[in-house]
Amino acid sequence: MAPVGGAVLAGGGYWAVLSRCCGRVVVERLVGAAAYSSVPAVSSREGQQREASTRRRGRTPQFTRSHAPPRTEKMTVDQDWSSVYPTAAAFKPASVPLPIRMGYPVKRGVPPPKEGNLELIKIPNFLHLTPPAIKKHCAALKDFCTEWPSALDSDEKCERHFPIEIETVDYVSAGTSIRNPKARVVTLRVKLSNLNLDDHAKKKLIKLVGERYCKDTDTLTITTDRCPLRRQNYDYGIHLLTVLYHESWKTEMWESEKTEEDMEEYIWENSCSQKNALDTLLRIKASENVSNVTKEELLASEVVKNYRNSVIALKNEGETENNMSQYKESVKKLLNIQALP
């Protein structure tokens, strides 16, 4: 015990000695004397903290916590990866046995390694969606699924029974929100040959949709993105297709006044070309003393059909070299002038 020091007073027939030892304040009484210290008293909590600090500084190495080796060093070659990443989770460098690097290279070196790499933790990953894991998920969901209809054994049958094709896209990105605005876009495709349309309705529908119709594939494409939700855009696309279908079947009063120049494409039936060809053939038959030939028989003949197809191709596709050659040969056969070059 070591005295703290301070003024000493005499009185009362004894001495009082105030001392401090190991963080504790001790008062001892002596006969015939009294003493006190000018140093403030130390609380018991502070003393306990100092004792704990002293013990920590003097602890032996056997109490130091040892770090366990990473999981990658204990993995076997045939490790079940679905047990390492059973669900979607952030990147764990101690569980991925790959020398992955990512980040900005410092001083023209290599990117930082995976240990303590925040760039690998921030981005989403598909480590839980490996092919074996997907196969396990499908096997677990198989009991809750119905069998594929045996009648739909080809793509043609699927297209015939389900003519409308809906296309949507889901996005996975690293951002402030998991929702991507482009995920609301819905694309609807349908072939006009699968719809119940006559010639008038089909031509009017093509005129209404404009560039949304592809003539080469006979496909109508409607893309909707004006609504905030995907379901709303889907309903809006179906609504547009329904309105276009019913509107194409309507026949307005002004449509009966359309002339040959107003048609979307050249129609040979009841045209001037058909009338002139029939009149020419009837005069030829009359000069040959053949009077029992009707117009229906002439229109069904192979010569008139070839002439009809060549005229339609020339009017709708333009004056190409192939179309001009076909038109020339059909006219020669129609007029029976094969001897001319």
XYZ file of C-alpha atoms in Angstrom:
341
model
C 0.000 0.000 0.000
C 1.455 3.365 -1.014
C 0.104 6.613 0.428
C -1.198 9.102 -2.078
C 0.092 12.078 -0.251
C -1.451 15.333 0.863
C -1.853 17.469 4.042
C -1.865 15.823 7.403
C -3.993 17.114 10.295
C -3.607 16.247 13.906
C -6.527 15.883 16.214
C -8.904 13.456 17.817
C -6.068 11.339 19.249
C -5.428 9.342 15.985
C -4.044 9.671 12.397
C -6.204 9.062 9.316
C -4.222 7.968 6.258
C -5.883 8.071 2.805
C -4.135 5.884 0.271
C -4.800 4.318 -3.175
C -3.875 0.836 -4.176
C -4.886 -1.001 -7.369
C -7.541 1.549 -8.160
C -9.177 1.367 -4.697
C -9.351 4.079 -2.066
C -8.328 2.859 1.402
C -8.650 4.781 4.644
C -6.620 3.610 7.640
C -6.906 4.962 11.101
C -3.886 5.559 13.259
C -3.937 6.501 16.925
C -3.199 10.110 17.625
C -3.068 11.316 13.976
C -5.288 12.199 10.952
C -4.411 12.638 7.248
C -6.244 13.283 3.969
C -5.370 13.437 0.262
C -6.030 16.248 -2.200
C -6.435 13.765 -5.158
C -10.100 13.084 -6.023
C -11.495 9.671 -5.274
C -11.534 7.086 -8.057
C -14.856 5.350 -8.804
C -15.157 1.587 -8.678
C -16.165 1.341 -12.400
C -13.011 3.100 -13.549
C -10.961 0.828 -11.388
C -12.527 -2.245 -12.903
C -11.846 -0.954 -16.424
C -8.188 -0.343 -15.578
C -7.830 -3.810 -14.109
C -9.398 -5.341 -17.248
C -7.045 -3.309 -19.428
C -4.094 -4.491 -17.411
C -5.181 -8.105 -17.781
C -5.658 -7.709 -21.559
C -2.200 -6.288 -21.992
C -0.685 -9.107 -20.073
C -2.630 -12.022 -21.632
C -0.785 -14.910 -23.165
C -0.908 -15.892 -26.899
C -2.937 -19.054 -26.265
C -6.103 -16.917 -25.844
C -5.763 -15.341 -29.339
C -8.605 -16.289 -31.756
C -7.389 -18.239 -34.767
C -8.960 -17.733 -38.238
C -10.567 -20.735 -39.912
C -9.403 -21.579 -43.451
C -11.747 -20.524 -46.285
C -14.339 -22.949 -47.543
C -12.664 -23.146 -50.953
C -9.700 -25.008 -49.419
C -11.965 -27.657 -47.930
C -14.099 -28.254 -51.047
C -13.866 -31.534 -52.888
C -13.727 -31.915 -56.629
C -17.324 -33.186 -56.769
C -18.687 -30.446 -54.491
C -22.479 -30.004 -54.680
C -22.638 -26.369 -55.757
C -26.344 -26.001 -54.994
C -25.514 -26.473 -51.302
C -22.952 -23.652 -51.493
C -25.348 -21.221 -53.192
C -28.865 -22.588 -52.586
C -30.541 -19.212 -53.147
C -29.687 -15.774 -54.465
C -26.960 -14.229 -52.320
C -24.121 -11.744 -52.546
C -20.698 -12.791 -53.717
C -18.723 -14.633 -51.029
C -15.005 -14.818 -51.815
C -14.387 -17.622 -49.319
C -16.966 -19.855 -51.066
C -16.148 -19.318 -54.750
C -13.077 -21.351 -55.819
C -12.305 -19.125 -58.798
C -9.518 -16.549 -59.168
C -11.923 -13.727 -59.952
C -10.682 -10.159 -60.199
C -12.701 -7.014 -60.659
C -12.167 -3.299 -60.275
C -9.900 -0.532 -61.479
C -6.262 -1.644 -61.813
C -3.947 0.390 -59.600
C -0.709 1.727 -61.150
C -1.291 -0.151 -64.414
C -1.423 -3.457 -62.594
C -4.085 -6.120 -62.451
C -7.573 -5.587 -60.998
C -7.992 -6.271 -57.264
C -8.555 -9.895 -56.193
C -11.817 -11.254 -54.864
C -10.854 -10.984 -51.169
C -12.511 -7.878 -49.741
C -13.593 -6.711 -53.208
C -16.681 -4.515 -52.865
C -17.235 -4.391 -56.628
C -18.000 -8.115 -56.673
C -20.379 -7.746 -53.745
C -22.355 -4.853 -55.237
C -23.284 -6.495 -58.526
C -25.891 -9.302 -58.790
C -24.742 -12.785 -59.717
C -26.223 -16.018 -61.039
C -24.167 -18.402 -58.934
C -27.396 -19.942 -57.631
C -28.724 -20.619 -61.149
C -26.188 -23.078 -62.482
C -27.475 -25.800 -64.861
C -27.439 -28.533 -62.149
C -29.323 -26.237 -59.752
C -31.920 -25.410 -62.412
C -32.305 -29.124 -63.104
C -32.999 -29.741 -59.408
C -35.561 -26.937 -59.332
C -37.326 -28.368 -62.381
C -37.363 -31.842 -60.848
C -38.923 -30.423 -57.674
C -41.557 -28.489 -59.634
C -42.390 -31.380 -61.937
C -44.879 -32.847 -59.464
C -46.893 -29.615 -59.543
C -46.995 -29.318 -63.371
C -49.418 -30.793 -65.869
C -48.334 -32.831 -68.852
C -47.883 -31.160 -72.224
C -50.918 -31.770 -74.455
C -50.223 -34.644 -76.800
C -52.122 -32.919 -79.620
C -49.608 -30.046 -79.678
C -46.710 -32.108 -81.012
C -45.432 -29.554 -83.557
C -44.845 -25.830 -83.843
C -47.412 -25.557 -86.618
C -50.164 -26.925 -84.388
C -49.160 -24.614 -81.535
C -49.278 -21.651 -83.885
C -52.674 -22.686 -85.230
C -54.291 -23.126 -81.822
C -52.416 -20.247 -80.135
C -51.846 -17.694 -82.899
C -50.971 -14.739 -80.637
C -47.375 -14.553 -79.408
C -46.565 -12.345 -76.389
C -42.985 -11.267 -75.733
C -41.734 -9.609 -72.525
C -38.232 -9.059 -71.135
C -37.046 -9.181 -67.505
C -33.923 -7.210 -66.583
C -31.369 -7.835 -63.839
C -29.250 -4.776 -63.107
C -27.323 -3.119 -60.299
C -29.105 0.113 -59.448
C -31.117 1.960 -56.887
C -34.224 -0.118 -57.669
C -34.838 -3.710 -58.719
C -37.524 -2.530 -61.151
C -36.401 -1.637 -64.654
C -38.687 0.733 -66.607
C -38.094 -1.215 -69.825
C -39.609 -4.361 -68.283
C -43.101 -2.920 -68.791
C -42.837 -3.164 -72.610
C -45.063 -5.846 -74.188
C -44.716 -7.002 -77.802
C -47.636 -8.802 -79.474
C -47.214 -10.740 -82.737
C -49.822 -12.503 -84.845
C -50.000 -13.694 -88.448
C -52.897 -12.324 -90.460
C -53.370 -15.733 -92.073
C -54.411 -17.061 -88.644
C -57.154 -14.448 -88.297
C -60.611 -14.822 -89.780
C -60.313 -12.082 -92.437
C -61.637 -11.826 -95.959
C -59.841 -9.951 -98.720
C -61.460 -6.610 -97.883
C -60.837 -6.922 -94.135
C -57.214 -7.961 -94.612
C -56.413 -5.043 -96.917
C -58.120 -2.571 -94.625
C -56.291 -3.949 -91.588
C -52.953 -3.611 -93.397
C -53.848 -0.046 -94.296
C -54.714 0.754 -90.659
C -51.568 -0.692 -89.049
C -49.120 0.772 -91.568
C -45.480 -0.169 -90.936
C -46.404 -2.577 -88.127
C -47.212 -5.241 -90.756
C -44.406 -7.238 -92.411
C -45.404 -8.490 -95.827
C -42.574 -11.033 -96.085
C -43.585 -12.922 -92.928
C -47.277 -11.921 -92.940
C -46.856 -10.853 -89.293
C -48.494 -7.975 -87.446
C -46.400 -6.592 -84.555
C -47.902 -4.358 -81.862
C -45.610 -2.910 -79.161
C -47.159 -1.181 -76.141
C -45.180 0.775 -73.547
C -47.303 3.774 -72.590
C -48.701 2.258 -69.367
C -46.603 1.990 -66.177
C -47.257 -1.728 -65.571
C -46.674 -4.728 -67.790
C -50.163 -6.106 -67.216
C -51.696 -2.811 -68.301
C -49.643 -2.810 -71.514
C -50.701 -6.407 -72.196
C -54.377 -5.530 -71.803
C -53.898 -2.458 -73.988
C -52.238 -4.541 -76.743
C -55.108 -7.068 -76.734
C -57.559 -4.166 -76.844
C -55.805 -2.668 -79.882
C -55.852 -5.995 -81.732
C -59.562 -6.444 -80.982
C -60.428 -2.937 -82.191
C -58.386 -3.368 -85.381
C -60.059 -6.694 -86.130
C -63.615 -5.386 -85.791
C -62.813 -2.110 -87.555
C -61.387 -3.952 -90.564
C -64.690 -5.800 -91.075
C -66.627 -2.548 -91.356
C -67.436 -1.249 -94.845
C -67.858 2.495 -95.050
C -69.979 4.214 -97.664
C -67.007 5.860 -99.349
C -65.311 2.486 -99.898
C -67.819 1.615 -102.633
C -66.673 4.689 -104.568
C -63.054 3.556 -104.849
C -61.663 3.349 -108.359
C -58.894 1.212 -109.775
C -56.323 3.939 -108.998
C -57.365 4.012 -105.321
C -56.750 0.303 -104.735
C -53.890 -0.764 -102.487
C -52.830 -3.339 -105.095
C -53.805 -4.159 -108.647
C -56.811 -6.486 -109.018
C -57.217 -8.141 -112.386
C -60.802 -9.293 -111.861
C -63.295 -6.868 -113.491
C -60.431 -4.657 -114.664
C -59.897 -3.109 -118.082
C -57.130 -5.599 -118.799
C -59.466 -8.550 -118.219
C -62.188 -7.068 -120.409
C -59.763 -6.329 -123.246
C -58.254 -9.812 -123.087
C -61.689 -11.488 -123.200
C -62.848 -9.303 -126.081
C -59.689 -10.096 -128.043
C -60.039 -13.836 -127.490
C -63.724 -13.809 -128.465
C -62.913 -12.033 -131.714
C -60.159 -14.554 -132.443
C -62.545 -17.445 -131.790
C -65.186 -15.801 -133.974
C -62.710 -15.476 -136.840
C -61.980 -19.190 -136.474
C -65.731 -19.953 -136.630
C -65.791 -21.096 -132.991
C -68.917 -19.679 -131.366
C -69.685 -22.042 -128.471
C -66.955 -20.702 -126.155
C -68.027 -18.874 -123.002
C -66.165 -16.289 -120.931
C -65.853 -18.687 -118.000
C -64.069 -21.246 -120.175
C -61.668 -18.619 -121.437
C -60.869 -17.378 -117.925
C -60.189 -20.960 -116.767
C -57.745 -21.637 -119.605
C -54.012 -21.852 -118.886
C -53.161 -19.102 -121.371
C -55.405 -16.538 -119.660
C -54.137 -17.522 -116.192
C -50.516 -16.951 -117.232
C -51.443 -13.578 -118.715
C -53.319 -12.628 -115.559
C -50.367 -13.509 -113.273
C -47.891 -11.612 -115.437
C -50.065 -8.475 -115.472
C -50.549 -8.572 -111.674
C -46.802 -8.982 -111.068
C -46.023 -6.147 -113.492
C -48.493 -3.768 -111.825
C -47.712 -4.597 -108.173
C -43.958 -5.318 -108.280
C -42.883 -2.915 -110.999
C -41.195 -3.236 -114.378
C -38.349 -5.590 -113.558
C -36.507 -7.630 -116.161
C -38.126 -10.874 -115.032
C -41.644 -9.395 -114.991
C -41.228 -7.880 -118.431
C -39.997 -11.206 -119.825
C -42.963 -13.085 -118.348
C -45.396 -10.496 -119.672
C -43.906 -10.774 -123.153
C -44.208 -14.570 -123.235
C -47.795 -14.518 -121.912
C -48.896 -12.001 -124.553
C -47.339 -14.100 -127.318
C -49.179 -17.200 -126.100
C -52.410 -15.279 -125.668
C -52.355 -13.963 -129.245
C -50.900 -17.206 -130.634
C -47.934 -15.502 -132.285
C -45.221 -17.959 -131.308
C -43.499 -17.659 -134.698
C -42.407 -14.072 -133.994
C -38.988 -13.598 -132.290
